[in-house]
Amino acid sequence: MADATATLIPLAEVDSALVEALLDRAFGEDRYKRTAYKVREGTDWLPALSFAVIDADELLVGSIQVWPVALTDDQARRHPMLMVGPVAVVPERHNEGFGQALMAAMAGGLDPKAALPQVLIGDPDYYGRFGFHGAPTQGWALPGPYEKHRLLVRAENPAVLPDHGTLGPWLR
């Protein structure tokens, strides 16, 4: 992070009202209508993989949340995945490295012995630098509108991912 006095902390340590206000600023108050919210509906974000950035003035300037989801293939088999996002940084602090720091913290929290594929809806140019790409997702469906080129995945072995399926919440 460019701001050497900024601190990464577990998102669970931040007041949820502050996180909601950050997400409203970053994505708009109508963000709940987005397809990503439908994909993870009914689940809770994972505290071990979700982080916040607090600046020198102790203000929340960024956050990342990770959610349990599954891709249900054409044979009704469920393939567990992690949905990354929202990754949010307050607009006036863009391009200061906070998003990169949040992505690195999330990646550092993954268990390398059992890393699940990570999926997100986002800018391919930005998230490509973290190993996300859209080739394996082109036959996947989501529970709402989205731009196919923005559905991205990162997996140790993308060849094992189903070619077709529907992404949705991981509900037991």
Short mmCIF file of C-alpha atoms in Angstrom, two decimals:
data_model
loop_
_atom_site.label_atom_id
_atom_site.label_comp_id
_atom_site.label_asym_id
_atom_site.label_seq_id
_atom_site.Cartn_x
_atom_site.Cartn_y
_atom_site.Cartn_z
CA MET A 1 0.00 0.00 0.00
CA ALA A 2 1.26 3.45 -0.83
CA ASP A 3 0.04 4.77 2.52
CA ALA A 4 2.57 3.19 4.90
CA THR A 5 0.43 4.10 7.88
CA ALA A 6 -2.62 2.19 6.65
CA THR A 7 -3.41 -1.05 8.44
CA LEU A 8 -5.04 -4.28 7.30
CA ILE A 9 -7.33 -5.81 9.92
CA PRO A 10 -9.92 -8.58 9.95
CA LEU A 11 -13.23 -7.25 8.65
CA ALA A 12 -14.96 -8.79 11.68
CA GLU A 13 -13.30 -6.08 13.81
CA VAL A 14 -15.10 -3.29 11.92
CA ASP A 15 -18.57 -2.01 12.77
CA SER A 16 -20.93 -3.44 10.14
CA ALA A 17 -22.62 -0.03 9.70
CA LEU A 18 -19.26 1.42 8.59
CA VAL A 19 -18.80 -1.41 6.10
CA GLU A 20 -22.30 -0.85 4.70
CA ALA A 21 -21.59 2.89 4.34
CA LEU A 22 -18.33 2.11 2.51
CA LEU A 23 -20.10 -0.28 0.13
CA ASP A 24 -22.83 2.31 -0.54
CA ARG A 25 -20.17 4.88 -1.42
CA ALA A 26 -18.23 2.48 -3.62
CA PHE A 27 -21.14 0.83 -5.45
CA GLY A 28 -24.25 2.92 -4.82
CA GLU A 29 -27.19 2.36 -2.55
CA ASP A 30 -28.89 0.19 -5.19
CA ARG A 31 -26.06 -2.37 -5.02
CA TYR A 32 -28.37 -5.02 -3.53
CA LYS A 33 -30.02 -5.37 -6.96
CA ARG A 34 -26.76 -6.60 -8.50
CA THR A 35 -26.44 -10.20 -9.59
CA ALA A 36 -23.48 -10.81 -7.26
CA TYR A 37 -25.83 -10.33 -4.31
CA LYS A 38 -28.15 -13.01 -5.71
CA VAL A 39 -25.24 -15.43 -6.15
CA ARG A 40 -24.38 -15.29 -2.45
CA GLU A 41 -27.90 -14.72 -1.08
CA GLY A 42 -28.55 -16.43 2.25
CA THR A 43 -24.89 -16.99 3.08
CA ASP A 44 -22.53 -15.18 5.43
CA TRP A 45 -19.14 -13.85 4.43
CA LEU A 46 -16.14 -15.79 5.66
CA PRO A 47 -14.29 -13.95 8.45
CA ALA A 48 -10.94 -15.71 7.85
CA LEU A 49 -10.77 -14.35 4.27
CA SER A 50 -12.42 -10.93 4.69
CA PHE A 51 -10.38 -7.82 5.53
CA ALA A 52 -10.50 -4.06 5.93
CA VAL A 53 -8.02 -1.23 5.40
CA ILE A 54 -7.92 1.50 8.05
CA ASP A 55 -5.91 4.64 7.23
CA ALA A 56 -3.74 6.79 9.52
CA ASP A 57 -6.81 8.77 10.60
CA GLU A 58 -8.48 5.48 11.63
CA LEU A 59 -11.01 5.75 8.80
CA LEU A 60 -12.26 2.72 6.90
CA VAL A 61 -11.00 3.16 3.34
CA GLY A 62 -11.43 -0.34 1.91
CA SER A 63 -12.80 -3.82 2.44
CA ILE A 64 -12.97 -7.25 0.87
CA GLN A 65 -15.48 -9.98 1.57
CA VAL A 66 -15.38 -13.63 0.52
CA TRP A 67 -18.45 -15.86 0.43
CA PRO A 68 -19.13 -19.60 0.11
CA VAL A 69 -20.82 -20.37 -3.22
CA ALA A 70 -21.21 -23.39 -5.47
CA LEU A 71 -21.37 -24.11 -9.17
CA THR A 72 -24.11 -26.65 -9.81
CA ASP A 73 -23.26 -28.58 -12.97
CA ASP A 74 -25.62 -30.17 -15.50
CA GLN A 75 -25.72 -33.40 -13.45
CA ALA A 76 -26.80 -31.44 -10.32
CA ARG A 77 -23.39 -31.93 -8.67
CA ARG A 78 -22.32 -28.99 -6.55
CA HIS A 79 -18.74 -27.73 -6.85
CA PRO A 80 -17.79 -25.51 -3.89
CA MET A 81 -16.11 -22.20 -4.67
CA LEU A 82 -15.32 -18.90 -3.00
CA MET A 83 -16.87 -15.71 -4.31
CA VAL A 84 -14.55 -12.74 -3.90
CA GLY A 85 -16.25 -9.41 -3.49
CA PRO A 86 -17.22 -6.88 -3.06
CA VAL A 87 -13.74 -5.42 -3.12
CA ALA A 88 -14.39 -1.80 -2.20
CA VAL A 89 -12.23 1.29 -1.80
CA VAL A 90 -13.64 4.75 -1.14
CA PRO A 91 -13.58 6.66 -4.46
CA GLU A 92 -11.16 9.38 -3.34
CA ARG A 93 -8.55 6.74 -2.37
CA HIS A 94 -8.47 4.75 -5.62
CA ASN A 95 -5.05 4.01 -7.14
CA GLU A 96 -3.28 3.97 -3.78
CA GLY A 97 -2.77 0.19 -3.69
CA PHE A 98 -5.53 -0.62 -1.20
CA GLY A 99 -7.32 -3.01 -3.57
CA GLN A 100 -4.08 -4.87 -4.24
CA ALA A 101 -3.38 -5.14 -0.50
CA LEU A 102 -6.88 -6.49 0.14
CA MET A 103 -6.52 -9.08 -2.64
CA ALA A 104 -3.12 -10.13 -1.27
CA ALA A 105 -4.53 -10.49 2.26
CA MET A 106 -7.37 -12.65 0.97
CA ALA A 107 -5.01 -14.82 -1.08
CA GLY A 108 -2.71 -15.17 1.92
CA GLY A 109 -5.61 -16.48 3.98
CA LEU A 110 -6.34 -19.35 1.60
CA ASP A 111 -5.24 -22.82 2.67
CA PRO A 112 -2.79 -23.90 -0.05
CA LYS A 113 -3.57 -27.56 0.69
CA ALA A 114 -7.28 -27.09 0.01
CA ALA A 115 -7.62 -23.90 -2.01
CA LEU A 116 -11.06 -23.74 -3.59
CA PRO A 117 -11.52 -21.99 -6.92
CA GLN A 118 -12.27 -18.30 -6.45
CA VAL A 119 -14.83 -16.56 -8.63
CA LEU A 120 -15.81 -12.91 -9.00
CA ILE A 121 -17.61 -10.47 -11.22
CA GLY A 122 -15.23 -7.68 -12.12
CA ASP A 123 -12.90 -5.92 -14.50
CA PRO A 124 -10.78 -8.51 -16.36
CA ASP A 125 -7.87 -6.08 -16.78
CA TYR A 126 -7.70 -5.33 -13.07
CA TYR A 127 -8.31 -8.83 -11.70
CA GLY A 128 -6.21 -10.51 -14.38
CA ARG A 129 -3.09 -9.37 -12.51
CA PHE A 130 -4.20 -11.63 -9.64
CA GLY A 131 -4.63 -14.69 -11.87
CA PHE A 132 -8.38 -14.37 -12.58
CA HIS A 133 -9.59 -15.03 -16.12
CA GLY A 134 -12.85 -15.67 -17.91
CA ALA A 135 -12.12 -18.57 -20.26
CA PRO A 136 -13.46 -21.35 -17.97
CA THR A 137 -16.65 -19.44 -17.07
CA GLN A 138 -18.16 -18.84 -20.50
CA GLY A 139 -20.66 -21.71 -20.15
CA TRP A 140 -21.70 -20.77 -16.63
CA ALA A 141 -24.96 -19.04 -15.73
CA LEU A 142 -25.82 -16.64 -12.92
CA PRO A 143 -29.18 -15.84 -11.28
CA GLY A 144 -29.46 -12.44 -12.94
CA PRO A 145 -27.99 -10.25 -15.64
CA TYR A 146 -24.22 -9.94 -16.06
CA GLU A 147 -21.62 -9.36 -18.72
CA LYS A 148 -20.05 -12.75 -19.57
CA HIS A 149 -16.55 -11.33 -19.95
CA ARG A 150 -16.68 -10.04 -16.35
CA LEU A 151 -17.32 -13.46 -14.75
CA LEU A 152 -13.81 -14.51 -13.75
CA VAL A 153 -12.28 -17.45 -11.94
CA ARG A 154 -8.92 -18.34 -10.43
CA ALA A 155 -8.19 -22.02 -9.86
CA GLU A 156 -5.07 -24.08 -9.37
CA ASN A 157 -6.22 -26.41 -12.14
CA PRO A 158 -8.95 -24.77 -14.25
CA ALA A 159 -9.25 -27.94 -16.36
CA VAL A 160 -11.22 -29.62 -13.54
CA LEU A 161 -13.90 -26.91 -13.54
CA PRO A 162 -17.23 -27.84 -15.15
CA ASP A 163 -17.82 -26.31 -18.58
CA HIS A 164 -21.47 -25.61 -17.72
CA GLY A 165 -23.37 -24.88 -14.56
CA THR A 166 -25.15 -22.29 -12.49
CA LEU A 167 -23.40 -20.31 -9.80
CA GLY A 168 -25.32 -19.74 -6.59
CA PRO A 169 -25.07 -19.67 -2.80
CA TRP A 170 -23.60 -22.56 -0.87
CA LEU A 171 -26.50 -23.63 1.27
CA ARG A 172 -26.28 -26.78 3.34
#
